[in-house]
């Protein structure tokens, strides 16, 4: 996949706006949560829908575009707020560097977040929901562990 520039589907910005509005209204949408982190330059809160998944008792979120704005903001802030409907949790976000751990998270993704599989297919990272294919794409995505935080957004 070297040299390939991954692009977001055209419909995604609109869908993300709809999800953020529904979340603000207190509606839960399956596995989707809204992650809000301070912008890396402005410090202004930036929100994006994500679908956390659990592997071996730990929670993760996956960025299909590892250099996308939300992933870069997470790297800079390392903290944020995860909201599902009216439930909000302050979290720490730690990028997973370990190849084996990233592979395990990606292998679990199609079973944990089946509604997210088409997104990865559209990006061209996988062709279907095969766990082995997701595991093979682990080095092409960013994976962040999500931990409850004792410190709120500043």
mmCIF file of C-alpha atoms in Angstrom:
data_model
loop_
_atom_site.group_PDB
_atom_site.id
_atom_site.type_symbol
_atom_site.label_atom_id
_atom_site.label_comp_id
_atom_site.label_asym_id
_atom_site.label_seq_id
_atom_site.Cartn_x
_atom_site.Cartn_y
_atom_site.Cartn_z
ATOM 1 C CA UNK A 1 0.000 0.000 0.000
ATOM 2 C CA UNK A 2 3.096 2.221 -0.031
ATOM 3 C CA UNK A 3 2.641 5.384 -2.041
ATOM 4 C CA UNK A 4 -1.167 5.118 -2.017
ATOM 5 C CA UNK A 5 -2.998 8.177 -0.691
ATOM 6 C CA UNK A 6 -6.084 7.154 1.217
ATOM 7 C CA UNK A 7 -9.061 9.481 0.916
ATOM 8 C CA UNK A 8 -12.200 9.804 2.946
ATOM 9 C CA UNK A 9 -15.504 8.901 1.314
ATOM 10 C CA UNK A 10 -17.322 12.028 0.070
ATOM 11 C CA UNK A 11 -20.354 11.306 2.223
ATOM 12 C CA UNK A 12 -18.373 11.155 5.474
ATOM 13 C CA UNK A 13 -18.354 14.865 6.504
ATOM 14 C CA UNK A 14 -22.153 15.036 6.185
ATOM 15 C CA UNK A 15 -22.627 11.744 8.042
ATOM 16 C CA UNK A 16 -20.288 12.918 10.817
ATOM 17 C CA UNK A 17 -22.329 16.128 11.265
ATOM 18 C CA UNK A 18 -25.547 14.122 11.525
ATOM 19 C CA UNK A 19 -24.002 11.762 14.100
ATOM 20 C CA UNK A 20 -22.705 14.679 16.203
ATOM 21 C CA UNK A 21 -26.154 16.331 16.210
ATOM 22 C CA UNK A 22 -27.945 13.102 17.136
ATOM 23 C CA UNK A 23 -25.416 12.479 19.896
ATOM 24 C CA UNK A 24 -25.976 15.994 21.289
ATOM 25 C CA UNK A 25 -29.693 15.211 21.357
ATOM 26 C CA UNK A 26 -28.897 12.200 23.538
ATOM 27 C CA UNK A 27 -29.484 9.506 20.936
ATOM 28 C CA UNK A 28 -27.190 6.488 20.880
ATOM 29 C CA UNK A 29 -26.268 5.073 17.492
ATOM 30 C CA UNK A 30 -25.083 1.490 17.853
ATOM 31 C CA UNK A 31 -21.337 1.360 18.518
ATOM 32 C CA UNK A 32 -20.800 5.010 17.578
ATOM 33 C CA UNK A 33 -19.492 7.483 20.153
ATOM 34 C CA UNK A 34 -18.323 11.052 19.641
ATOM 35 C CA UNK A 35 -14.708 11.735 20.577
ATOM 36 C CA UNK A 36 -13.907 15.369 21.380
ATOM 37 C CA UNK A 37 -10.287 16.490 21.700
ATOM 38 C CA UNK A 38 -8.622 19.913 21.725
ATOM 39 C CA UNK A 39 -7.314 20.964 18.311
ATOM 40 C CA UNK A 40 -3.531 20.636 18.110
ATOM 41 C CA UNK A 41 -3.059 24.246 16.979
ATOM 42 C CA UNK A 42 -6.116 26.178 18.123
ATOM 43 C CA UNK A 43 -7.027 24.280 21.271
ATOM 44 C CA UNK A 44 -10.666 24.499 20.115
ATOM 45 C CA UNK A 45 -12.641 21.336 20.820
ATOM 46 C CA UNK A 46 -12.923 19.100 17.728
ATOM 47 C CA UNK A 47 -15.402 16.222 17.602
ATOM 48 C CA UNK A 48 -15.482 13.132 15.441
ATOM 49 C CA UNK A 49 -17.558 9.954 15.525
ATOM 50 C CA UNK A 50 -15.616 6.827 16.478
ATOM 51 C CA UNK A 51 -16.557 3.258 17.330
ATOM 52 C CA UNK A 52 -14.637 2.009 20.367
ATOM 53 C CA UNK A 53 -13.968 -1.702 20.591
ATOM 54 C CA UNK A 54 -12.816 -3.946 23.401
ATOM 55 C CA UNK A 55 -9.981 -6.446 23.156
ATOM 56 C CA UNK A 56 -8.720 -8.417 26.161
ATOM 57 C CA UNK A 57 -10.547 -6.073 28.552
ATOM 58 C CA UNK A 58 -9.061 -2.881 27.091
ATOM 59 C CA UNK A 59 -10.811 -0.265 24.913
ATOM 60 C CA UNK A 60 -9.486 1.121 21.647
ATOM 61 C CA UNK A 61 -10.381 3.428 18.776
ATOM 62 C CA UNK A 62 -8.965 3.075 15.268
ATOM 63 C CA UNK A 63 -8.157 5.871 12.817
ATOM 64 C CA UNK A 64 -8.349 4.574 9.254
ATOM 65 C CA UNK A 65 -6.348 7.623 8.166
ATOM 66 C CA UNK A 66 -3.413 7.735 10.595
ATOM 67 C CA UNK A 67 -2.479 11.247 9.480
ATOM 68 C CA UNK A 68 -6.071 12.518 9.478
ATOM 69 C CA UNK A 69 -6.852 15.570 11.580
ATOM 70 C CA UNK A 70 -8.537 13.732 14.422
ATOM 71 C CA UNK A 71 -5.659 11.271 14.808
ATOM 72 C CA UNK A 72 -3.116 14.101 14.790
ATOM 73 C CA UNK A 73 -5.180 16.011 17.368
ATOM 74 C CA UNK A 74 -5.325 12.912 19.582
ATOM 75 C CA UNK A 75 -1.541 12.506 19.359
ATOM 76 C CA UNK A 76 -1.057 16.130 20.422
ATOM 77 C CA UNK A 77 -3.661 16.212 23.209
ATOM 78 C CA UNK A 78 -3.500 12.600 24.489
ATOM 79 C CA UNK A 79 -6.816 13.253 26.238
ATOM 80 C CA UNK A 80 -10.422 13.941 25.387
ATOM 81 C CA UNK A 81 -14.059 13.223 26.057
ATOM 82 C CA UNK A 82 -15.901 10.185 24.772
ATOM 83 C CA UNK A 83 -19.675 10.624 24.519
ATOM 84 C CA UNK A 84 -22.436 8.126 23.785
ATOM 85 C CA UNK A 85 -25.785 9.837 23.944
ATOM 86 C CA UNK A 86 -25.872 11.789 27.205
ATOM 87 C CA UNK A 87 -23.080 9.722 28.798
ATOM 88 C CA UNK A 88 -19.735 11.520 28.739
ATOM 89 C CA UNK A 89 -16.416 10.158 29.966
ATOM 90 C CA UNK A 90 -13.083 11.952 30.219
ATOM 91 C CA UNK A 91 -10.407 9.715 28.709
ATOM 92 C CA UNK A 92 -6.697 9.425 28.117
ATOM 93 C CA UNK A 93 -5.720 8.269 24.629
ATOM 94 C CA UNK A 94 -2.467 6.347 24.171
ATOM 95 C CA UNK A 95 -1.244 5.449 20.711
ATOM 96 C CA UNK A 96 -0.506 1.747 20.392
ATOM 97 C CA UNK A 97 3.002 1.273 19.017
ATOM 98 C CA UNK A 98 3.257 -2.474 19.586
ATOM 99 C CA UNK A 99 2.703 -4.272 16.280
ATOM 100 C CA UNK A 100 1.197 -7.373 17.914
ATOM 101 C CA UNK A 101 -1.291 -5.360 19.949
ATOM 102 C CA UNK A 102 -2.336 -3.320 16.865
ATOM 103 C CA UNK A 103 -2.833 -6.568 14.916
ATOM 104 C CA UNK A 104 -4.990 -8.020 17.720
ATOM 105 C CA UNK A 105 -7.160 -4.895 17.796
ATOM 106 C CA UNK A 106 -7.561 -4.869 14.028
ATOM 107 C CA UNK A 107 -8.290 -8.614 13.938
ATOM 108 C CA UNK A 108 -11.149 -8.011 16.404
ATOM 109 C CA UNK A 109 -12.509 -4.958 14.556
ATOM 110 C CA UNK A 110 -14.889 -6.697 12.083
ATOM 111 C CA UNK A 111 -16.587 -8.680 14.865
ATOM 112 C CA UNK A 112 -16.672 -5.791 17.367
ATOM 113 C CA UNK A 113 -17.646 -3.032 14.905
ATOM 114 C CA UNK A 114 -19.276 -4.721 11.898
ATOM 115 C CA UNK A 115 -20.848 -1.430 10.806
ATOM 116 C CA UNK A 116 -17.314 0.000 10.445
ATOM 117 C CA UNK A 117 -16.155 -2.613 7.931
ATOM 118 C CA UNK A 118 -17.533 -0.752 4.858
ATOM 119 C CA UNK A 119 -15.501 2.317 5.846
ATOM 120 C CA UNK A 120 -12.244 0.333 5.708
ATOM 121 C CA UNK A 121 -13.338 -1.295 2.440
ATOM 122 C CA UNK A 122 -14.056 2.167 0.953
ATOM 123 C CA UNK A 123 -10.580 3.328 2.045
ATOM 124 C CA UNK A 124 -9.118 0.329 0.236
ATOM 125 C CA UNK A 125 -7.456 -1.080 3.352
ATOM 126 C CA UNK A 126 -9.428 -4.340 3.155
ATOM 127 C CA UNK A 127 -11.722 -6.011 0.628
ATOM 128 C CA UNK A 128 -14.140 -7.584 3.107
ATOM 129 C CA UNK A 129 -14.676 -8.292 6.813
ATOM 130 C CA UNK A 130 -12.067 -11.054 7.071
ATOM 131 C CA UNK A 131 -10.265 -10.714 10.436
ATOM 132 C CA UNK A 132 -6.938 -11.798 8.896
ATOM 133 C CA UNK A 133 -7.231 -9.066 6.288
ATOM 134 C CA UNK A 134 -7.898 -6.489 9.008
ATOM 135 C CA UNK A 135 -4.910 -7.754 11.005
ATOM 136 C CA UNK A 136 -2.724 -7.391 7.890
ATOM 137 C CA UNK A 137 -3.786 -3.716 7.632
ATOM 138 C CA UNK A 138 -2.647 -2.945 11.201
ATOM 139 C CA UNK A 139 0.444 -1.012 10.116
ATOM 140 C CA UNK A 140 -1.639 1.271 7.872
ATOM 141 C CA UNK A 141 -3.910 2.666 10.585
ATOM 142 C CA UNK A 142 -3.526 4.393 13.950
ATOM 143 C CA UNK A 143 -4.795 2.576 17.023
ATOM 144 C CA UNK A 144 -5.317 4.388 20.317
ATOM 145 C CA UNK A 145 -6.040 2.781 23.665
ATOM 146 C CA UNK A 146 -8.830 4.562 25.530
ATOM 147 C CA UNK A 147 -8.468 4.755 29.300
ATOM 148 C CA UNK A 148 -10.690 6.546 31.834
ATOM 149 C CA UNK A 149 -9.024 9.759 32.951
ATOM 150 C CA UNK A 150 -8.859 11.235 36.422
ATOM 151 C CA UNK A 151 -8.209 14.647 34.842
ATOM 152 C CA UNK A 152 -10.943 16.433 32.865
ATOM 153 C CA UNK A 153 -10.513 18.530 29.713
ATOM 154 C CA UNK A 154 -8.612 21.659 30.496
#
